CSV table of N, CA and C in Angstrom, one decimal:
chain,number,residue,atom,x,y,z
W,1,MET,N,117.0,80.0,85.1
W,1,MET,CA,117.1,79.1,86.1
W,1,MET,C,116.2,79.4,87.3
W,2,GLN,N,115.5,78.4,87.7
W,2,GLN,CA,114.5,78.7,88.8
W,2,GLN,C,114.3,77.4,89.7
W,3,THR,N,113.8,77.6,90.9
W,3,THR,CA,113.5,76.6,91.8
W,3,THR,C,112.3,77.0,92.7
W,4,SER,N,111.7,76.0,93.3
W,4,SER,CA,110.6,76.2,94.3
W,4,SER,C,110.9,75.4,95.5
W,5,TYR,N,110.3,75.9,96.6
W,5,TYR,CA,110.5,75.2,97.9
W,5,TYR,C,109.2,75.5,98.7
W,6,ALA,N,108.6,74.4,99.2
W,6,ALA,CA,107.4,74.5,100.0
W,6,ALA,C,107.7,74.2,101.4
W,7,THR,N,107.1,75.0,102.3
W,7,THR,CA,107.3,74.8,103.7
W,7,THR,C,106.1,75.1,104.5
W,8,GLN,N,106.1,74.7,105.8
W,8,GLN,CA,104.9,75.0,106.6
W,8,GLN,C,104.9,76.3,107.3
W,9,GLY,N,106.0,77.1,107.1
W,9,GLY,CA,106.0,78.5,107.6
W,9,GLY,C,106.3,78.6,109.1
W,10,ASP,N,106.8,77.5,109.7
W,10,ASP,CA,107.2,77.6,111.1
W,10,ASP,C,108.6,78.1,111.3
W,11,GLY,N,109.1,78.2,112.5
W,11,GLY,CA,110.4,78.8,112.8
W,11,GLY,C,111.5,78.1,112.1
W,12,GLY,N,111.5,76.8,112.0
W,12,GLY,CA,112.6,76.0,111.4
W,12,GLY,C,112.6,76.2,109.9
W,13,SER,N,111.4,76.6,109.3
W,13,SER,CA,111.3,76.8,107.9
W,13,SER,C,112.1,77.9,107.4
W,14,ILE,N,112.3,78.9,108.2
W,14,ILE,CA,113.0,80.1,107.8
W,14,ILE,C,114.5,79.8,107.5
W,15,ALA,N,115.1,79.0,108.4
W,15,ALA,CA,116.5,78.6,108.2
W,15,ALA,C,116.6,77.7,106.9
W,16,ASP,N,115.6,76.8,106.8
W,16,ASP,CA,115.6,75.9,105.6
W,16,ASP,C,115.4,76.7,104.3
W,17,ALA,N,114.5,77.7,104.4
W,17,ALA,CA,114.3,78.5,103.2
W,17,ALA,C,115.6,79.3,102.8
W,18,ARG,N,116.3,79.8,103.8
W,18,ARG,CA,117.5,80.5,103.6
W,18,ARG,C,118.6,79.6,103.0
W,19,HIS,N,118.7,78.4,103.5
W,19,HIS,CA,119.6,77.4,103.0
W,19,HIS,C,119.3,77.0,101.6
W,20,HIS,N,118.0,76.9,101.3
W,20,HIS,CA,117.6,76.5,99.9
W,20,HIS,C,118.0,77.6,99.0
W,21,ALA,N,117.8,78.9,99.4
W,21,ALA,CA,118.1,80.0,98.5
W,21,ALA,C,119.6,80.1,98.3
W,22,THR,N,120.4,79.8,99.3
W,22,THR,CA,121.9,79.9,99.2
W,22,THR,C,122.3,78.7,98.2
W,23,ALA,N,121.8,77.6,98.4
W,23,ALA,CA,122.2,76.4,97.6
W,23,ALA,C,121.8,76.7,96.1
W,24,PHE,N,120.7,77.3,95.9
W,24,PHE,CA,120.2,77.7,94.5
W,24,PHE,C,121.2,78.6,93.9
W,25,LEU,N,121.6,79.7,94.6
W,25,LEU,CA,122.6,80.7,94.1
W,25,LEU,C,124.0,80.1,93.9
W,26,GLU,N,124.4,79.2,94.8
W,26,GLU,CA,125.7,78.5,94.6
W,26,GLU,C,125.7,77.7,93.4
W,27,ARG,N,124.6,77.0,93.1
W,27,ARG,CA,124.5,76.2,91.8
W,27,ARG,C,124.6,77.1,90.6
W,28,ALA,N,123.9,78.2,90.7
W,28,ALA,CA,124.0,79.2,89.6
W,28,ALA,C,125.4,79.7,89.4
W,29,ARG,N,126.1,80.0,90.5
W,29,ARG,CA,127.5,80.5,90.4
W,29,ARG,C,128.4,79.5,89.7
W,30,THR,N,128.2,78.2,89.9
W,30,THR,CA,129.0,77.2,89.2
W,30,THR,C,128.6,76.9,87.8
W,31,GLY,N,127.5,77.4,87.4
W,31,GLY,CA,127.0,77.2,86.0
W,31,GLY,C,127.5,78.3,85.1
W,32,ARG,N,126.8,78.5,84.0
W,32,ARG,CA,127.1,79.5,83.1
W,32,ARG,C,126.2,80.7,83.2
W,33,GLY,N,125.6,80.9,84.4
W,33,GLY,CA,124.7,82.0,84.6
W,33,GLY,C,125.4,83.3,84.9
W,34,PRO,N,124.6,84.3,85.3
W,34,PRO,CA,125.2,85.6,85.5
W,34,PRO,C,126.1,85.6,86.8
W,35,THR,N,126.9,86.6,86.9
W,35,THR,CA,127.7,86.7,88.1
W,35,THR,C,126.9,87.1,89.3
W,36,ILE,N,127.1,86.4,90.4
W,36,ILE,CA,126.3,86.7,91.6
W,36,ILE,C,127.3,87.2,92.6
W,37,THR,N,127.1,88.4,93.1
W,37,THR,CA,128.0,89.0,94.1
W,37,THR,C,127.7,88.5,95.5
W,38,ALA,N,128.7,88.6,96.4
W,38,ALA,CA,128.4,88.3,97.8
W,38,ALA,C,127.3,89.1,98.3
W,39,ARG,N,127.2,90.4,97.9
W,39,ARG,CA,126.1,91.3,98.4
W,39,ARG,C,124.8,90.7,98.0
W,40,ALA,N,124.7,90.3,96.7
W,40,ALA,CA,123.4,89.7,96.2
W,40,ALA,C,123.1,88.4,97.0
W,41,MET,N,124.1,87.6,97.3
W,41,MET,CA,123.8,86.4,98.1
W,41,MET,C,123.3,86.8,99.5
W,42,ASP,N,123.9,87.7,100.2
W,42,ASP,CA,123.5,88.2,101.5
W,42,ASP,C,122.1,88.8,101.5
W,43,LEU,N,121.8,89.7,100.5
W,43,LEU,CA,120.5,90.3,100.4
W,43,LEU,C,119.4,89.3,100.1
W,44,THR,N,119.7,88.3,99.3
W,44,THR,CA,118.7,87.3,99.0
W,44,THR,C,118.4,86.5,100.3
W,45,GLN,N,119.4,86.1,101.1
W,45,GLN,CA,119.1,85.4,102.3
W,45,GLN,C,118.2,86.3,103.2
W,46,LEU,N,118.6,87.6,103.3
W,46,LEU,CA,117.8,88.5,104.2
W,46,LEU,C,116.4,88.6,103.7
W,47,VAL,N,116.1,88.8,102.4
W,47,VAL,CA,114.8,88.9,101.9
W,47,VAL,C,114.0,87.6,102.1
W,48,VAL,N,114.6,86.5,101.8
W,48,VAL,CA,114.0,85.2,102.1
W,48,VAL,C,113.5,85.1,103.5
W,49,SER,N,114.5,85.5,104.4
W,49,SER,CA,114.1,85.4,105.9
W,49,SER,C,113.0,86.3,106.2
W,50,GLU,N,113.0,87.5,105.8
W,50,GLU,CA,111.9,88.4,106.1
W,50,GLU,C,110.5,88.0,105.5
W,51,LEU,N,110.5,87.6,104.3
W,51,LEU,CA,109.3,87.2,103.6
W,51,LEU,C,108.7,85.9,104.2
W,52,VAL,N,109.6,84.9,104.4
W,52,VAL,CA,109.1,83.7,104.9
W,52,VAL,C,108.6,83.8,106.4
W,53,THR,N,109.4,84.7,107.2
W,53,THR,CA,109.0,85.0,108.5
W,53,THR,C,107.6,85.6,108.6
W,54,ASN,N,107.3,86.6,107.7
W,54,ASN,CA,106.0,87.3,107.7
W,54,ASN,C,104.9,86.3,107.3
W,55,ALA,N,105.2,85.5,106.3
W,55,ALA,CA,104.2,84.5,105.8
W,55,ALA,C,103.8,83.5,107.0
W,56,GLY,N,104.9,83.0,107.6
W,56,GLY,CA,104.6,82.1,108.7
W,56,GLY,C,103.9,82.7,109.9
W,57,LYS,N,104.2,84.0,110.1
W,57,LYS,CA,103.6,84.7,111.3
W,57,LYS,C,102.1,85.1,111.0
W,58,TYR,N,101.8,85.5,109.8
W,58,TYR,CA,100.4,86.0,109.5
W,58,TYR,C,99.5,85.2,108.7
W,59,ALA,N,100.0,84.1,108.1
W,59,ALA,CA,99.2,83.3,107.2
W,59,ALA,C,99.1,81.8,107.7
W,60,PRO,N,98.0,81.3,107.9
W,60,PRO,CA,97.9,79.8,108.2
W,60,PRO,C,98.3,79.0,107.0
W,61,GLY,N,98.9,77.8,107.3
W,61,GLY,CA,99.1,76.9,106.3
W,61,GLY,C,100.5,77.0,105.6
W,62,PRO,N,100.6,76.4,104.4
W,62,PRO,CA,101.9,76.3,103.8
W,62,PRO,C,102.3,77.6,103.2
W,63,VAL,N,103.6,77.7,102.9
W,63,VAL,CA,104.3,78.8,102.3
W,63,VAL,C,105.1,78.3,101.1
W,64,LEU,N,105.0,79.0,100.0
W,64,LEU,CA,105.8,78.5,98.8
W,64,LEU,C,106.8,79.6,98.5
W,65,LEU,N,108.0,79.2,98.4
W,65,LEU,CA,109.1,80.1,98.0
W,65,LEU,C,109.6,79.7,96.6
W,66,GLN,N,109.6,80.7,95.7
W,66,GLN,CA,110.1,80.5,94.4
W,66,GLN,C,111.3,81.5,94.2
W,67,LEU,N,112.4,80.9,93.5
W,67,LEU,CA,113.5,81.7,93.2
W,67,LEU,C,113.8,81.6,91.7
W,68,ARG,N,114.1,82.7,91.1
W,68,ARG,CA,114.3,82.8,89.7
W,68,ARG,C,115.4,83.7,89.4
W,69,LEU,N,116.4,83.3,88.5
W,69,LEU,CA,117.4,84.2,88.1
W,69,LEU,C,117.1,84.8,86.7
W,70,THR,N,117.3,86.1,86.6
W,70,THR,CA,117.3,86.7,85.3
W,70,THR,C,118.7,87.2,85.1
W,71,ARG,N,119.0,87.9,84.0
W,71,ARG,CA,120.3,88.4,83.7
W,71,ARG,C,120.8,89.4,84.8
W,72,GLU,N,119.8,90.2,85.3
W,72,GLU,CA,120.2,91.3,86.2
W,72,GLU,C,119.7,91.1,87.7
W,73,THR,N,118.8,90.2,87.9
W,73,THR,CA,118.2,90.0,89.3
W,73,THR,C,118.0,88.6,89.7
W,74,VAL,N,117.9,88.4,91.0
W,74,VAL,CA,117.3,87.2,91.5
W,74,VAL,C,115.9,87.6,92.0
W,75,GLU,N,114.9,86.9,91.6
W,75,GLU,CA,113.5,87.2,92.0
W,75,GLU,C,113.2,86.2,93.1
W,76,VAL,N,112.8,86.8,94.3
W,76,VAL,CA,112.4,86.0,95.4
W,76,VAL,C,110.9,86.2,95.5
W,77,THR,N,110.1,85.1,95.4
W,77,THR,CA,108.7,85.2,95.4
W,77,THR,C,108.2,84.3,96.6
W,78,VAL,N,107.3,84.8,97.4
W,78,VAL,CA,106.7,84.0,98.5
W,78,VAL,C,105.2,84.1,98.4
W,79,TRP,N,104.6,82.9,98.3
W,79,TRP,CA,103.1,82.9,98.3
W,79,TRP,C,102.7,82.4,99.7
W,80,ASP,N,101.6,82.9,100.2
W,80,ASP,CA,101.0,82.4,101.4
W,80,ASP,C,99.5,82.5,101.2
W,81,SER,N,98.7,81.9,102.2
W,81,SER,CA,97.3,81.8,102.1
W,81,SER,C,96.5,83.0,102.5
W,82,ASP,N,97.1,84.0,103.1
W,82,ASP,CA,96.4,85.1,103.6
W,82,ASP,C,96.3,86.2,102.5
W,83,PRO,N,95.0,86.6,102.2
W,83,PRO,CA,94.9,87.6,101.1
W,83,PRO,C,95.2,89.0,101.5
W,84,THR,N,95.4,89.3,102.8
W,84,THR,CA,95.7,90.6,103.2
W,84,THR,C,97.0,91.1,102.6
W,85,VAL,N,96.9,92.3,102.0
W,85,VAL,CA,98.1,92.9,101.4
W,85,VAL,C,98.8,93.7,102.4
W,86,PRO,N,100.1,93.3,102.7
W,86,PRO,CA,100.8,94.1,103.8
W,86,PRO,C,101.2,95.4,103.3
W,87,GLU,N,101.4,96.3,104.2
W,87,GLU,CA,101.9,97.7,103.9
W,87,GLU,C,103.1,98.0,104.8
W,88,ALA,N,104.1,98.6,104.3
W,88,ALA,CA,105.3,99.0,105.1
W,88,ALA,C,104.8,100.1,106.0
W,89,ARG,N,105.2,100.1,107.2
W,89,ARG,CA,104.8,101.1,108.2
W,89,ARG,C,105.7,102.3,108.0
W,90,VAL,N,105.3,103.4,108.6
W,90,VAL,CA,106.2,104.6,108.6
W,90,VAL,C,107.3,104.3,109.5
W,91,ALA,N,108.5,104.7,109.1
W,91,ALA,CA,109.7,104.5,109.9
W,91,ALA,C,109.5,105.0,111.4
W,92,ASP,N,109.9,104.1,112.3
W,92,ASP,CA,109.8,104.5,113.7
W,92,ASP,C,110.9,103.7,114.5
W,93,PRO,N,112.0,104.4,114.8
W,93,PRO,CA,113.1,103.8,115.4
W,93,PRO,C,112.8,103.2,116.8
W,94,GLY,N,111.7,103.7,117.4
W,94,GLY,CA,111.3,103.2,118.7
W,94,GLY,C,110.5,101.9,118.6
W,95,ARG,N,110.0,101.6,117.5
W,95,ARG,CA,109.1,100.4,117.3
W,95,ARG,C,110.0,99.1,117.4
W,96,ILE,N,109.6,98.2,118.1
W,96,ILE,CA,110.3,96.9,118.2
W,96,ILE,C,109.5,95.9,117.3
W,97,GLY,N,110.3,95.4,116.3
W,97,GLY,CA,109.7,94.5,115.3
W,97,GLY,C,108.8,95.2,114.3
W,98,GLN,N,108.3,94.3,113.4
W,98,GLN,CA,107.4,94.8,112.3
W,98,GLN,C,108.1,95.7,111.3
W,99,HIS,N,109.4,95.4,111.1
W,99,HIS,CA,110.2,96.2,110.1
W,99,HIS,C,110.5,95.4,108.8
W,100,GLY,N,110.0,94.2,108.8
W,100,GLY,CA,110.4,93.3,107.7
W,100,GLY,C,110.1,93.8,106.3
W,101,LEU,N,108.9,94.3,106.0
W,101,LEU,CA,108.6,94.8,104.7
W,101,LEU,C,109.4,96.1,104.4
W,102,GLU,N,109.6,96.9,105.4
W,102,GLU,CA,110.5,98.1,105.2
W,102,GLU,C,111.9,97.7,104.8
W,103,ILE,N,112.4,96.7,105.4
W,103,ILE,CA,113.8,96.2,105.1
W,103,ILE,C,113.8,95.7,103.6
W,104,VAL,N,112.8,94.9,103.3
W,104,VAL,CA,112.7,94.3,101.9
W,104,VAL,C,112.6,95.4,100.9
W,105,LYS,N,111.8,96.4,101.1
W,105,LYS,CA,111.7,97.5,100.2
W,105,LYS,C,113.0,98.3,100.1
W,106,ALA,N,113.7,98.4,101.2
W,106,ALA,CA,115.0,99.1,101.1
W,106,ALA,C,116.1,98.4,100.3
W,107,VAL,N,116.1,97.1,100.3
W,107,VAL,CA,117.2,96.4,99.7
W,107,VAL,C,116.9,95.9,98.3
W,108,ALA,N,115.6,95.8,98.0
W,108,ALA,CA,115.2,95.2,96.7
W,108,ALA,C,115.1,96.3,95.6
W,109,ARG,N,115.4,95.9,94.4
W,109,ARG,CA,115.3,96.8,93.3
W,109,ARG,C,113.9,97.2,93.1
W,110,ASP,N,113.0,96.2,93.2
W,110,ASP,CA,111.5,96.6,93.3
W,110,ASP,C,110.8,95.5,94.0
W,111,LEU,N,109.6,95.8,94.4
W,111,LEU,CA,108.7,94.9,95.2
W,111,LEU,C,107.3,94.9,94.6
W,112,GLU,N,106.8,93.7,94.4
W,112,GLU,CA,105.4,93.6,93.8
W,112,GLU,C,104.6,92.7,94.7
W,113,ILE,N,103.4,93.2,95.1
W,113,ILE,CA,102.5,92.4,95.9
W,113,ILE,C,101.2,92.2,95.2
W,114,ARG,N,100.8,91.0,95.0
W,114,ARG,CA,99.6,90.7,94.2
W,114,ARG,C,98.7,89.7,95.0
W,115,ARG,N,97.4,90.1,95.0
W,115,ARG,CA,96.4,89.1,95.5
W,115,ARG,C,96.3,88.0,94.5
W,116,GLU,N,96.1,86.8,95.0
W,116,GLU,CA,95.8,85.6,94.2
W,116,GLU,C,94.4,85.1,94.4
W,117,PRO,N,93.9,84.2,93.6
W,117,PRO,CA,92.6,83.6,93.9
W,117,PRO,C,92.5,83.1,95.3
W,118,VAL,N,93.7,82.6,95.8
W,118,VAL,CA,93.8,82.2,97.2
W,118,VAL,C,95.1,82.8,97.7
W,119,GLY,N,95.0,83.6,98.7
W,119,GLY,CA,96.2,84.2,99.3
W,119,GLY,C,96.8,85.4,98.5
W,120,LYS,N,98.1,85.5,98.6
W,120,LYS,CA,98.9,86.6,98.0
W,120,LYS,C,100.2,86.1,97.6
W,121,ARG,N,100.9,86.8,96.7
W,121,ARG,CA,102.2,86.5,96.2
W,121,ARG,C,103.0,87.8,96.3
W,122,ILE,N,104.2,87.7,96.9
W,122,ILE,CA,105.0,88.9,97.1
W,122,ILE,C,106.3,88.6,96.4
W,123,THR,N,106.8,89.4,95.4
W,123,THR,CA,108.0,89.2,94.7
W,123,THR,C,108.9,90.4,94.9
W,124,ALA,N,110.1,90.1,95.3
W,124,ALA,CA,111.2,91.1,95.5
W,124,ALA,C,112.3,90.8,94.5
W,125,ARG,N,112.8,91.8,93.8
W,125,ARG,CA,113.8,91.6,92.8
W,125,ARG,C,115.1,92.2,93.4
W,126,ILE,N,116.2,91.4,93.5
W,126,ILE,CA,117.4,91.9,94.0
W,126,ILE,C,118.5,91.9,92.9
W,127,ALA,N,119.1,93.1,92.8
W,127,ALA,CA,120.2,93.2,91.8
W,127,ALA,C,121.3,92.2,92.1
W,128,LEU,N,121.8,91.6,91.0
W,128,LEU,CA,122.9,90.6,91.1
W,128,LEU,C,124.2,91.4,91.2
W,129,ALA,N,124.3,92.5,90.6
W,129,ALA,CA,125.6,93.3,90.6
W,129,ALA,C,125.5,94.3,91.7
W,130,ASP,N,126.7,94.6,92.3
W,130,ASP,CA,126.8,95.7,93.3
W,130,ASP,C,126.5,97.0,92.7
W,131,PRO,N,125.9,97.9,93.4
W,131,PRO,CA,125.6,99.3,92.9
W,131,PRO,C,126.9,100.0,92.6
W,132,ALA,N,126.9,100.8,91.6
W,132,ALA,CA,128.0,101.6,91.2
W,132,ALA,C,128.4,102.6,92.3
W,133,PRO,N,129.7,102.8,92.6
W,133,PRO,CA,130.1,103.7,93.7
W,133,PRO,C,129.6,105.1,93.3
W,134,ALA,N,129.3,105.8,94.4
W,134,ALA,CA,128.9,107.2,94.2
W,134,ALA,C,130.1,108.0,93.8
W,135,THR,N,129.9,109.0,92.9
W,135,THR,CA,130.9,109.9,92.4
W,135,THR,C,130.8,111.2,93.2
W,136,THR,N,132.0,111.8,93.4
W,136,THR,CA,132.0,113.1,94.1
W,136,THR,C,132.1,114.2,93.0
W,137,PRO,N,131.4,115.3,93.1
W,137,PRO,CA,131.5,116.3,92.1
W,137,PRO,C,132.8,117.1,92.2
């Protein structure tokens, strides 16, 4: 199951993209797809917010959001027109802002950033199942 959503990358687009992602996952929950936990729903909204925010802030023009479900993950892919590959900065609790990529890397199972013939494509994969609880020795 997959869907796409195009936006102009402005401030209102972030809320629209989050809403689109939530609606997609809700449709998947009512179908015969994999189980989607509340945690996966929340993390998907967070990742969509961060990636669409960054695309709107640093890339001129449209932003394309693609969502795809696999058996184990929801893939959140954002394409924008800027070919510059972002890098997560070193953690700095005193820094205000510019933590988006750090957040995405922390909550995603994996993160892939690819340059495209035009722009770049960032894909974050979020686990559908909650992590197993830690065991004590």
